[in-house]
Amino acid sequence: MEWTSVSASQVETFMKCPRAWYNGSILKDRAPQTPSQKRGTEVHAELEHFGKTGEARPSQYLEIVQAAIPYLGEHPHAKDPYWAQFNGAAGLMFEQPIDLATYEGGPIWTGFIDRVVAMPDFGEVWDYKTVSDMRYAKTPEELKKSVQMISYAKWLFTHSDYKEVMIKHLVLRMRGRAVVKPVE
C-alpha cells in the first residue's frame, strides 16, 4: 500500500496504540462517531460560523459560543479597534487546510487548522477542544509537545516569514455551565 497522506491524528493514534492505528488507517475499521464527538463537531461549526460572520446563531450551543466570544474577539469586519490598528495587515483564516511535505517521496502531511490569526509580526494557530471536564484540557507543557499543534505551527512558519508562532487551544467545557479556557 502506498501512503499519499498522513495526519496528526493518525500519528497520535499510532503513538498511543499501533493496533488502533492499523485498524483505523489500514483496515478502515473506524468506530462510529460518539455523541460527544458529534457535539464537538457541531460546536466547531458554530465557532467557525461566528468567526466568519460575527453572528452567534441561535442553537443549542449558543451559550458556549457566547462564552467563547471574549476570547475570539469581535469579527474584524465589525470595525473593531483591535483589528483596525493593523490597517488590513492582519487576517483570520478558518478551517485552514494544510499540506506539508514529510520527506522526499513520502506522504503529504494534511490537516485543518480551526483558526489562524495572521498578525504583521507573528501568527497564532488555534484548535478548539470540547471537553466534559476541564481536567482533560492540555497544559501549556503538553501543548508544546502536541504533534497536531507543532504541525500547525510548522505549516504557518513555512507560509510566512514569522519568527514566532503562538499555539493555542480554546478549551470549551460542554457539561454544566459553559466554561471556556485558553491554553497557549
PDB file of N, CA and C in Angstrom, residues 54-151:
ATOM      1  N   GLY A  54     -19.356  36.892  12.391  1.00  0.00           N
ATOM      2  CA  GLY A  54     -19.589  37.720  13.566  1.00  0.00           C
ATOM      3  C   GLY A  54     -20.940  37.452  14.205  1.00  0.00           C
ATOM      4  N   GLU A  55     -21.665  36.451  13.710  1.00  0.00           N
ATOM      5  CA  GLU A  55     -23.001  36.129  14.207  1.00  0.00           C
ATOM      6  C   GLU A  55     -22.953  34.881  15.087  1.00  0.00           C
ATOM      7  N   ALA A  56     -23.483  35.002  16.288  1.00  0.00           N
ATOM      8  CA  ALA A  56     -23.674  33.842  17.162  1.00  0.00           C
ATOM      9  C   ALA A  56     -25.095  33.354  16.910  1.00  0.00           C
ATOM     10  N   ARG A  57     -25.221  32.291  16.134  1.00  0.00           N
ATOM     11  CA  ARG A  57     -26.544  31.800  15.737  1.00  0.00           C
ATOM     12  C   ARG A  57     -27.297  31.197  16.919  1.00  0.00           C
ATOM     13  N   PRO A  58     -28.616  31.356  16.907  1.00  0.00           N
ATOM     14  CA  PRO A  58     -29.410  30.663  17.920  1.00  0.00           C
ATOM     15  C   PRO A  58     -29.305  29.153  17.664  1.00  0.00           C
ATOM     16  N   SER A  59     -28.797  28.431  18.613  1.00  0.00           N
ATOM     17  CA  SER A  59     -28.671  26.980  18.503  1.00  0.00           C
ATOM     18  C   SER A  59     -28.540  26.426  19.909  1.00  0.00           C
ATOM     19  N   GLN A  60     -28.501  25.130  20.007  1.00  0.00           N
ATOM     20  CA  GLN A  60     -28.313  24.529  21.328  1.00  0.00           C
ATOM     21  C   GLN A  60     -26.933  24.842  21.899  1.00  0.00           C
ATOM     22  N   TYR A  61     -26.039  25.398  21.082  1.00  0.00           N
ATOM     23  CA  TYR A  61     -24.678  25.716  21.525  1.00  0.00           C
ATOM     24  C   TYR A  61     -24.450  27.214  21.704  1.00  0.00           C
ATOM     25  N   LEU A  62     -25.510  27.995  21.675  1.00  0.00           N
ATOM     26  CA  LEU A  62     -25.373  29.440  21.777  1.00  0.00           C
ATOM     27  C   LEU A  62     -24.639  29.846  23.050  1.00  0.00           C
ATOM     28  N   GLU A  63     -24.945  29.209  24.180  1.00  0.00           N
ATOM     29  CA  GLU A  63     -24.297  29.567  25.447  1.00  0.00           C
ATOM     30  C   GLU A  63     -22.787  29.368  25.364  1.00  0.00           C
ATOM     31  N   ILE A  64     -22.339  28.283  24.773  1.00  0.00           N
ATOM     32  CA  ILE A  64     -20.891  28.012  24.695  1.00  0.00           C
ATOM     33  C   ILE A  64     -20.230  28.982  23.711  1.00  0.00           C
ATOM     34  N   VAL A  65     -20.906  29.307  22.611  1.00  0.00           N
ATOM     35  CA  VAL A  65     -20.348  30.280  21.659  1.00  0.00           C
ATOM     36  C   VAL A  65     -20.245  31.648  22.333  1.00  0.00           C
ATOM     37  N   GLN A  66     -21.286  32.046  23.051  1.00  0.00           N
ATOM     38  CA  GLN A  66     -21.247  33.336  23.741  1.00  0.00           C
ATOM     39  C   GLN A  66     -20.139  33.365  24.795  1.00  0.00           C
ATOM     40  N   ALA A  67     -19.908  32.247  25.465  1.00  0.00           N
ATOM     41  CA  ALA A  67     -18.830  32.192  26.458  1.00  0.00           C
ATOM     42  C   ALA A  67     -17.460  32.290  25.790  1.00  0.00           C
ATOM     43  N   ALA A  68     -17.368  31.862  24.523  1.00  0.00           N
ATOM     44  CA  ALA A  68     -16.091  31.901  23.796  1.00  0.00           C
ATOM     45  C   ALA A  68     -15.789  33.267  23.186  1.00  0.00           C
ATOM     46  N   ILE A  69     -16.817  34.085  22.960  1.00  0.00           N
ATOM     47  CA  ILE A  69     -16.633  35.365  22.259  1.00  0.00           C
ATOM     48  C   ILE A  69     -15.565  36.258  22.892  1.00  0.00           C
ATOM     49  N   PRO A  70     -15.468  36.381  24.219  1.00  0.00           N
ATOM     50  CA  PRO A  70     -14.403  37.231  24.766  1.00  0.00           C
ATOM     51  C   PRO A  70     -12.994  36.778  24.370  1.00  0.00           C
ATOM     52  N   TYR A  71     -12.827  35.515  24.065  1.00  0.00           N
ATOM     53  CA  TYR A  71     -11.509  35.000  23.664  1.00  0.00           C
ATOM     54  C   TYR A  71     -11.305  35.104  22.160  1.00  0.00           C
ATOM     55  N   LEU A  72     -12.399  35.132  21.420  1.00  0.00           N
ATOM     56  CA  LEU A  72     -12.312  35.188  19.961  1.00  0.00           C
ATOM     57  C   LEU A  72     -12.237  36.610  19.443  1.00  0.00           C
ATOM     58  N   GLY A  73     -12.754  37.563  20.219  1.00  0.00           N
ATOM     59  CA  GLY A  73     -12.760  38.954  19.789  1.00  0.00           C
ATOM     60  C   GLY A  73     -13.881  39.212  18.808  1.00  0.00           C
ATOM     61  N   GLU A  74     -14.077  40.459  18.512  1.00  0.00           N
ATOM     62  CA  GLU A  74     -15.096  40.844  17.543  1.00  0.00           C
ATOM     63  C   GLU A  74     -14.660  40.418  16.157  1.00  0.00           C
ATOM     64  N   HIS A  75     -15.625  40.257  15.289  1.00  0.00           N
ATOM     65  CA  HIS A  75     -15.338  39.948  13.895  1.00  0.00           C
ATOM     66  C   HIS A  75     -14.586  41.138  13.292  1.00  0.00           C
ATOM     67  N   PRO A  76     -13.508  40.916  12.535  1.00  0.00           N
ATOM     68  CA  PRO A  76     -12.692  42.032  12.044  1.00  0.00           C
ATOM     69  C   PRO A  76     -13.448  43.020  11.159  1.00  0.00           C
ATOM     70  N   HIS A  77     -14.534  42.571  10.540  1.00  0.00           N
ATOM     71  CA  HIS A  77     -15.285  43.490   9.691  1.00  0.00           C
ATOM     72  C   HIS A  77     -16.215  44.383  10.498  1.00  0.00           C
ATOM     73  N   ALA A  78     -16.249  44.184  11.825  1.00  0.00           N
ATOM     74  CA  ALA A  78     -17.129  44.988  12.684  1.00  0.00           C
ATOM     75  C   ALA A  78     -16.439  46.291  13.101  1.00  0.00           C
ATOM     76  N   LYS A  79     -15.372  46.670  12.438  1.00  0.00           N
ATOM     77  CA  LYS A  79     -14.630  47.899  12.738  1.00  0.00           C
ATOM     78  C   LYS A  79     -14.090  47.901  14.168  1.00  0.00           C
ATOM     79  N   ASP A  80     -13.712  46.732  14.640  1.00  0.00           N
ATOM     80  CA  ASP A  80     -13.137  46.601  15.975  1.00  0.00           C
ATOM     81  C   ASP A  80     -11.808  47.358  15.996  1.00  0.00           C
ATOM     82  N   PRO A  81     -11.590  48.229  16.988  1.00  0.00           N
ATOM     83  CA  PRO A  81     -10.343  48.992  17.042  1.00  0.00           C
ATOM     84  C   PRO A  81      -9.109  48.100  17.110  1.00  0.00           C
ATOM     85  N   TYR A  82      -9.258  46.911  17.700  1.00  0.00           N
ATOM     86  CA  TYR A  82      -8.106  45.998  17.764  1.00  0.00           C
ATOM     87  C   TYR A  82      -7.610  45.664  16.371  1.00  0.00           C
ATOM     88  N   TRP A  83      -8.545  45.278  15.480  1.00  0.00           N
ATOM     89  CA  TRP A  83      -8.138  44.911  14.121  1.00  0.00           C
ATOM     90  C   TRP A  83      -7.819  46.143  13.289  1.00  0.00           C
ATOM     91  N   ALA A  84      -8.517  47.236  13.522  1.00  0.00           N
ATOM     92  CA  ALA A  84      -8.307  48.452  12.735  1.00  0.00           C
ATOM     93  C   ALA A  84      -6.876  48.969  12.870  1.00  0.00           C
ATOM     94  N   GLN A  85      -6.252  48.755  14.026  1.00  0.00           N
ATOM     95  CA  GLN A  85      -4.895  49.263  14.223  1.00  0.00           C
ATOM     96  C   GLN A  85      -3.890  48.657  13.236  1.00  0.00           C
ATOM     97  N   PHE A  86      -4.248  47.526  12.618  1.00  0.00           N
ATOM     98  CA  PHE A  86      -3.322  46.874  11.700  1.00  0.00           C
ATOM     99  C   PHE A  86      -3.558  47.257  10.246  1.00  0.00           C
ATOM    100  N   ASN A  87      -4.539  48.128  10.000  1.00  0.00           N
ATOM    101  CA  ASN A  87      -4.805  48.634   8.652  1.00  0.00           C
ATOM    102  C   ASN A  87      -4.826  47.539   7.593  1.00  0.00           C
ATOM    103  N   GLY A  88      -5.532  46.467   7.879  1.00  0.00           N
ATOM    104  CA  GLY A  88      -5.651  45.401   6.888  1.00  0.00           C
ATOM    105  C   GLY A  88      -4.453  44.471   6.825  1.00  0.00           C
ATOM    106  N   ALA A  89      -3.431  44.676   7.671  1.00  0.00           N
ATOM    107  CA  ALA A  89      -2.247  43.831   7.621  1.00  0.00           C
ATOM    108  C   ALA A  89      -2.392  42.582   8.486  1.00  0.00           C
ATOM    109  N   ALA A  90      -3.551  42.390   9.082  1.00  0.00           N
ATOM    110  CA  ALA A  90      -3.799  41.193   9.881  1.00  0.00           C
ATOM    111  C   ALA A  90      -4.976  40.455   9.264  1.00  0.00           C
ATOM    112  N   GLY A  91      -4.999  39.155   9.455  1.00  0.00           N
ATOM    113  CA  GLY A  91      -6.086  38.396   8.875  1.00  0.00           C
ATOM    114  C   GLY A  91      -6.449  37.189   9.707  1.00  0.00           C
ATOM    115  N   LEU A  92      -7.621  36.680   9.418  1.00  0.00           N
ATOM    116  CA  LEU A  92      -8.115  35.482  10.063  1.00  0.00           C
ATOM    117  C   LEU A  92      -8.425  34.450   8.994  1.00  0.00           C
ATOM    118  N   MET A  93      -8.109  33.220   9.300  1.00  0.00           N
ATOM    119  CA  MET A  93      -8.471  32.111   8.424  1.00  0.00           C
ATOM    120  C   MET A  93      -9.139  31.057   9.295  1.00  0.00           C
ATOM    121  N   PHE A  94     -10.164  30.410   8.761  1.00  0.00           N
ATOM    122  CA  PHE A  94     -10.901  29.403   9.498  1.00  0.00           C
ATOM    123  C   PHE A  94     -10.899  28.099   8.716  1.00  0.00           C
ATOM    124  N   GLU A  95     -10.774  26.996   9.446  1.00  0.00           N
ATOM    125  CA  GLU A  95     -10.708  25.669   8.826  1.00  0.00           C
ATOM    126  C   GLU A  95      -9.692  25.680   7.681  1.00  0.00           C
ATOM    127  N   GLN A  96      -8.527  26.209   8.001  1.00  0.00           N
ATOM    128  CA  GLN A  96      -7.459  26.360   7.018  1.00  0.00           C
ATOM    129  C   GLN A  96      -6.841  24.999   6.701  1.00  0.00           C
ATOM    130  N   PRO A  97      -6.976  24.535   5.454  1.00  0.00           N
ATOM    131  CA  PRO A  97      -6.341  23.254   5.116  1.00  0.00           C
ATOM    132  C   PRO A  97      -4.823  23.402   5.095  1.00  0.00           C
ATOM    133  N   ILE A  98      -4.146  22.372   5.544  1.00  0.00           N
ATOM    134  CA  ILE A  98      -2.684  22.383   5.487  1.00  0.00           C
ATOM    135  C   ILE A  98      -2.202  21.176   4.706  1.00  0.00           C
ATOM    136  N   ASP A  99      -1.083  21.363   4.059  1.00  0.00           N
ATOM    137  CA  ASP A  99      -0.368  20.242   3.457  1.00  0.00           C
ATOM    138  C   ASP A  99       1.116  20.561   3.518  1.00  0.00           C
ATOM    139  N   LEU A 100       1.848  19.616   4.068  1.00  0.00           N
ATOM    140  CA  LEU A 100       3.286  19.763   4.243  1.00  0.00           C
ATOM    141  C   LEU A 100       3.985  18.523   3.705  1.00  0.00           C
ATOM    142  N   ALA A 101       5.117  18.727   3.092  1.00  0.00           N
ATOM    143  CA  ALA A 101       5.915  17.571   2.674  1.00  0.00           C
ATOM    144  C   ALA A 101       6.489  16.911   3.929  1.00  0.00           C
ATOM    145  N   THR A 102       6.537  15.593   3.938  1.00  0.00           N
ATOM    146  CA  THR A 102       7.130  14.887   5.074  1.00  0.00           C
ATOM    147  C   THR A 102       8.600  14.600   4.785  1.00  0.00           C
ATOM    148  N   TYR A 103       8.860  13.885   3.731  1.00  0.00           N
ATOM    149  CA  TYR A 103      10.216  13.593   3.275  1.00  0.00           C
ATOM    150  C   TYR A 103      10.124  13.306   1.784  1.00  0.00           C
ATOM    151  N   GLU A 104      11.221  13.335   1.103  1.00  0.00           N
ATOM    152  CA  GLU A 104      11.211  13.157  -0.348  1.00  0.00           C
ATOM    153  C   GLU A 104      10.540  11.835  -0.708  1.00  0.00           C
ATOM    154  N   GLY A 105       9.492  11.938  -1.516  1.00  0.00           N
ATOM    155  CA  GLY A 105       8.757  10.752  -1.930  1.00  0.00           C
ATOM    156  C   GLY A 105       7.759  10.250  -0.893  1.00  0.00           C
ATOM    157  N   GLY A 106       7.709  10.930   0.260  1.00  0.00           N
ATOM    158  CA  GLY A 106       6.821  10.499   1.336  1.00  0.00           C
ATOM    159  C   GLY A 106       5.430  11.087   1.220  1.00  0.00           C
ATOM    160  N   PRO A 107       4.571  10.683   2.113  1.00  0.00           N
ATOM    161  CA  PRO A 107       3.196  11.198   2.083  1.00  0.00           C
ATOM    162  C   PRO A 107       3.137  12.681   2.444  1.00  0.00           C
ATOM    163  N   ILE A 108       2.058  13.310   2.066  1.00  0.00           N
ATOM    164  CA  ILE A 108       1.810  14.704   2.424  1.00  0.00           C
ATOM    165  C   ILE A 108       1.144  14.736   3.790  1.00  0.00           C
ATOM    166  N   TRP A 109       1.614  15.629   4.648  1.00  0.00           N
ATOM    167  CA  TRP A 109       1.019  15.826   5.974  1.00  0.00           C
ATOM    168  C   TRP A 109      -0.184  16.732   5.785  1.00  0.00           C
ATOM    169  N   THR A 110      -1.369  16.277   6.178  1.00  0.00           N
ATOM    170  CA  THR A 110      -2.591  17.040   5.953  1.00  0.00           C
ATOM    171  C   THR A 110      -3.308  17.332   7.260  1.00  0.00           C
ATOM    172  N   GLY A 111      -4.186  18.309   7.208  1.00  0.00           N
ATOM    173  CA  GLY A 111      -4.993  18.648   8.368  1.00  0.00           C
ATOM    174  C   GLY A 111      -5.754  19.926   8.119  1.00  0.00           C
ATOM    175  N   PHE A 112      -6.482  20.365   9.154  1.00  0.00           N
ATOM    176  CA  PHE A 112      -7.232  21.619   9.106  1.00  0.00           C
ATOM    177  C   PHE A 112      -6.994  22.361  10.406  1.00  0.00           C
ATOM    178  N   ILE A 113      -6.576  23.607  10.295  1.00  0.00           N
ATOM    179  CA  ILE A 113      -6.389  24.456  11.476  1.00  0.00           C
ATOM    180  C   ILE A 113      -7.708  25.188  11.720  1.00  0.00           C
ATOM    181  N   ASP A 114      -8.229  25.098  12.942  1.00  0.00           N
ATOM    182  CA  ASP A 114      -9.512  25.729  13.236  1.00  0.00           C
ATOM    183  C   ASP A 114      -9.476  27.231  13.025  1.00  0.00           C
ATOM    184  N   ARG A 115      -8.389  27.875  13.458  1.00  0.00           N
ATOM    185  CA  ARG A 115      -8.308  29.338  13.362  1.00  0.00           C
ATOM    186  C   ARG A 115      -6.843  29.733  13.237  1.00  0.00           C
ATOM    187  N   VAL A 116      -6.542  30.549  12.244  1.00  0.00           N
ATOM    188  CA  VAL A 116      -5.210  31.127  12.072  1.00  0.00           C
ATOM    189  C   VAL A 116      -5.367  32.633  12.198  1.00  0.00           C
ATOM    190  N   VAL A 117      -4.582  33.222  13.083  1.00  0.00           N
ATOM    191  CA  VAL A 117      -4.560  34.674  13.233  1.00  0.00           C
ATOM    192  C   VAL A 117      -3.212  35.127  12.690  1.00  0.00           C
ATOM    193  N   ALA A 118      -3.257  35.847  11.585  1.00  0.00           N
ATOM    194  CA  ALA A 118      -2.035  36.304  10.931  1.00  0.00           C
ATOM    195  C   ALA A 118      -1.830  37.777  11.242  1.00  0.00           C
ATOM    196  N   MET A 119      -0.931  38.045  12.161  1.00  0.00           N
ATOM    197  CA  MET A 119      -0.614  39.411  12.560  1.00  0.00           C
ATOM    198  C   MET A 119       0.582  39.889  11.735  1.00  0.00           C
ATOM    199  N   PRO A 120       0.886  41.179  11.767  1.00  0.00           N
ATOM    200  CA  PRO A 120       2.032  41.650  10.988  1.00  0.00           C
ATOM    201  C   PRO A 120       3.356  40.988  11.387  1.00  0.00           C
ATOM    202  N   ASP A 121       3.583  40.755  12.684  1.00  0.00           N
ATOM    203  CA  ASP A 121       4.888  40.259  13.123  1.00  0.00           C
ATOM    204  C   ASP A 121       4.896  38.833  13.642  1.00  0.00           C
ATOM    205  N   PHE A 122       3.726  38.255  13.880  1.00  0.00           N
ATOM    206  CA  PHE A 122       3.670  36.882  14.375  1.00  0.00           C
ATOM    207  C   PHE A 122       2.314  36.296  14.050  1.00  0.00           C
ATOM    208  N   GLY A 123       2.226  34.996  14.179  1.00  0.00           N
ATOM    209  CA  GLY A 123       0.960  34.329  13.908  1.00  0.00           C
ATOM    210  C   GLY A 123       0.533  33.455  15.066  1.00  0.00           C
ATOM    211  N   GLU A 124      -0.735  33.091  15.038  1.00  0.00           N
ATOM    212  CA  GLU A 124      -1.290  32.181  16.029  1.00  0.00           C
ATOM    213  C   GLU A 124      -2.034  31.079  15.294  1.00  0.00           C
ATOM    214  N   VAL A 125      -1.913  29.844  15.796  1.00  0.00           N
ATOM    215  CA  VAL A 125      -2.715  28.730  15.304  1.00  0.00           C
ATOM    216  C   VAL A 125      -3.528  28.205  16.476  1.00  0.00           C
ATOM    217  N   TRP A 126      -4.823  28.077  16.256  1.00  0.00           N
ATOM    218  CA  TRP A 126      -5.757  27.686  17.305  1.00  0.00           C
ATOM    219  C   TRP A 126      -6.424  26.376  16.949  1.00  0.00           C
ATOM    220  N   ASP A 127      -6.728  25.618  17.981  1.00  0.00           N
ATOM    221  CA  ASP A 127      -7.566  24.442  17.829  1.00  0.00           C
ATOM    222  C   ASP A 127      -8.613  24.492  18.922  1.00  0.00           C
ATOM    223  N   TYR A 128      -9.869  24.302  18.552  1.00  0.00           N
ATOM    224  CA  TYR A 128     -10.949  24.271  19.530  1.00  0.00           C
ATOM    225  C   TYR A 128     -11.061  22.859  20.085  1.00  0.00           C
ATOM    226  N   LYS A 129     -11.137  22.743  21.397  1.00  0.00           N
ATOM    227  CA  LYS A 129     -11.250  21.440  22.050  1.00  0.00           C
ATOM    228  C   LYS A 129     -12.462  21.444  22.966  1.00  0.00           C
ATOM    229  N   THR A 130     -13.370  20.521  22.754  1.00  0.00           N
ATOM    230  CA  THR A 130     -14.519  20.382  23.628  1.00  0.00           C
ATOM    231  C   THR A 130     -14.235  19.252  24.610  1.00  0.00           C
ATOM    232  N   VAL A 131     -14.547  19.503  25.874  1.00  0.00           N
ATOM    233  CA  VAL A 131     -14.292  18.525  26.935  1.00  0.00           C
ATOM    234  C   VAL A 131     -15.498  18.476  27.863  1.00  0.00           C
ATOM    235  N   SER A 132     -15.631  17.369  28.584  1.00  0.00           N
ATOM    236  CA  SER A 132     -16.698  17.265  29.577  1.00  0.00           C
ATOM    237  C   SER A 132     -16.264  17.890  30.899  1.00  0.00           C
ATOM    238  N   ASP A 133     -14.941  17.945  31.113  1.00  0.00           N
ATOM    239  CA  ASP A 133     -14.394  18.455  32.370  1.00  0.00           C
ATOM    240  C   ASP A 133     -13.054  19.115  32.055  1.00  0.00           C
ATOM    241  N   MET A 134     -12.782  20.241  32.672  1.00  0.00           N
ATOM    242  CA  MET A 134     -11.545  20.977  32.388  1.00  0.00           C
ATOM    243  C   MET A 134     -10.278  20.196  32.756  1.00  0.00           C
ATOM    244  N   ARG A 135     -10.401  19.160  33.554  1.00  0.00           N
ATOM    245  CA  ARG A 135      -9.198  18.376  33.881  1.00  0.00           C
ATOM    246  C   ARG A 135      -8.640  17.679  32.636  1.00  0.00           C
ATOM    247  N   TYR A 136      -9.445  17.609  31.562  1.00  0.00           N
ATOM    248  CA  TYR A 136      -8.984  16.988  30.317  1.00  0.00           C
ATOM    249  C   TYR A 136      -8.276  17.979  29.393  1.00  0.00           C
ATOM    250  N   ALA A 137      -8.242  19.233  29.773  1.00  0.00           N
ATOM    251  CA  ALA A 137      -7.535  20.233  28.967  1.00  0.00           C
ATOM    252  C   ALA A 137      -6.035  19.996  29.063  1.00  0.00           C
ATOM    253  N   LYS A 138      -5.354  20.149  27.953  1.00  0.00           N
ATOM    254  CA  LYS A 138      -3.892  20.028  27.969  1.00  0.00           C
ATOM    255  C   LYS A 138      -3.293  21.209  28.739  1.00  0.00           C
ATOM    256  N   THR A 139      -2.146  20.960  29.338  1.00  0.00           N
ATOM    257  CA  THR A 139      -1.393  22.033  29.981  1.00  0.00           C
ATOM    258  C   THR A 139      -0.549  22.724  28.913  1.00  0.00           C
ATOM    259  N   PRO A 140      -0.022  23.909  29.205  1.00  0.00           N
ATOM    260  CA  PRO A 140       0.883  24.545  28.229  1.00  0.00           C
ATOM    261  C   PRO A 140       2.065  23.634  27.861  1.00  0.00           C
ATOM    262  N   GLU A 141       2.599  22.898  28.818  1.00  0.00           N
ATOM    263  CA  GLU A 141       3.721  21.985  28.522  1.00  0.00           C
ATOM    264  C   GLU A 141       3.297  20.867  27.581  1.00  0.00           C
ATOM    265  N   GLU A 142       2.094  20.313  27.797  1.00  0.00           N
ATOM    266  CA  GLU A 142       1.592  19.261  26.897  1.00  0.00           C
ATOM    267  C   GLU A 142       1.320  19.827  25.509  1.00  0.00           C
ATOM    268  N   LEU A 143       0.837  21.042  25.460  1.00  0.00           N
ATOM    269  CA  LEU A 143       0.546  21.672  24.178  1.00  0.00           C
ATOM    270  C   LEU A 143       1.819  21.841  23.346  1.00  0.00           C
ATOM    271  N   LYS A 144       2.918  22.185  23.994  1.00  0.00           N
ATOM    272  CA  LYS A 144       4.201  22.354  23.295  1.00  0.00           C
ATOM    273  C   LYS A 144       4.675  21.063  22.631  1.00  0.00           C
ATOM    274  N   LYS A 145       4.198  19.917  23.134  1.00  0.00           N
ATOM    275  CA  LYS A 145       4.624  18.607  22.608  1.00  0.00           C
ATOM    276  C   LYS A 145       3.563  17.967  21.713  1.00  0.00           C
ATOM    277  N   SER A 146       2.471  18.676  21.470  1.00  0.00           N
ATOM    278  CA  SER A 146       1.376  18.130  20.675  1.00  0.00           C
ATOM    279  C   SER A 146       1.780  18.017  19.208  1.00  0.00           C
ATOM    280  N   VAL A 147       1.715  16.816  18.675  1.00  0.00           N
ATOM    281  CA  VAL A 147       2.051  16.586  17.265  1.00  0.00           C
ATOM    282  C   VAL A 147       1.183  17.478  16.381  1.00  0.00           C
ATOM    283  N   GLN A 148      -0.099  17.535  16.700  1.00  0.00           N
ATOM    284  CA  GLN A 148      -1.029  18.338  15.906  1.00  0.00           C
ATOM    285  C   GLN A 148      -0.626  19.811  15.911  1.00  0.00           C
ATOM    286  N   MET A 149      -0.423  20.379  17.089  1.00  0.00           N
ATOM    287  CA  MET A 149      -0.135  21.805  17.171  1.00  0.00           C
ATOM    288  C   MET A 149       1.239  22.150  16.600  1.00  0.00           C
ATOM    289  N   ILE A 150       2.190  21.270  16.774  1.00  0.00           N
ATOM    290  CA  ILE A 150       3.517  21.505  16.178  1.00  0.00           C
ATOM    291  C   ILE A 150       3.408  21.512  14.652  1.00  0.00           C
ATOM    292  N   SER A 151       2.605  20.595  14.105  1.00  0.00           N
ATOM    293  CA  SER A 151       2.453  20.573  12.645  1.00  0.00           C
ATOM    294  C   SER A 151       1.747  21.830  12.153  1.00  0.00           C
TER     295      SER A 151
END
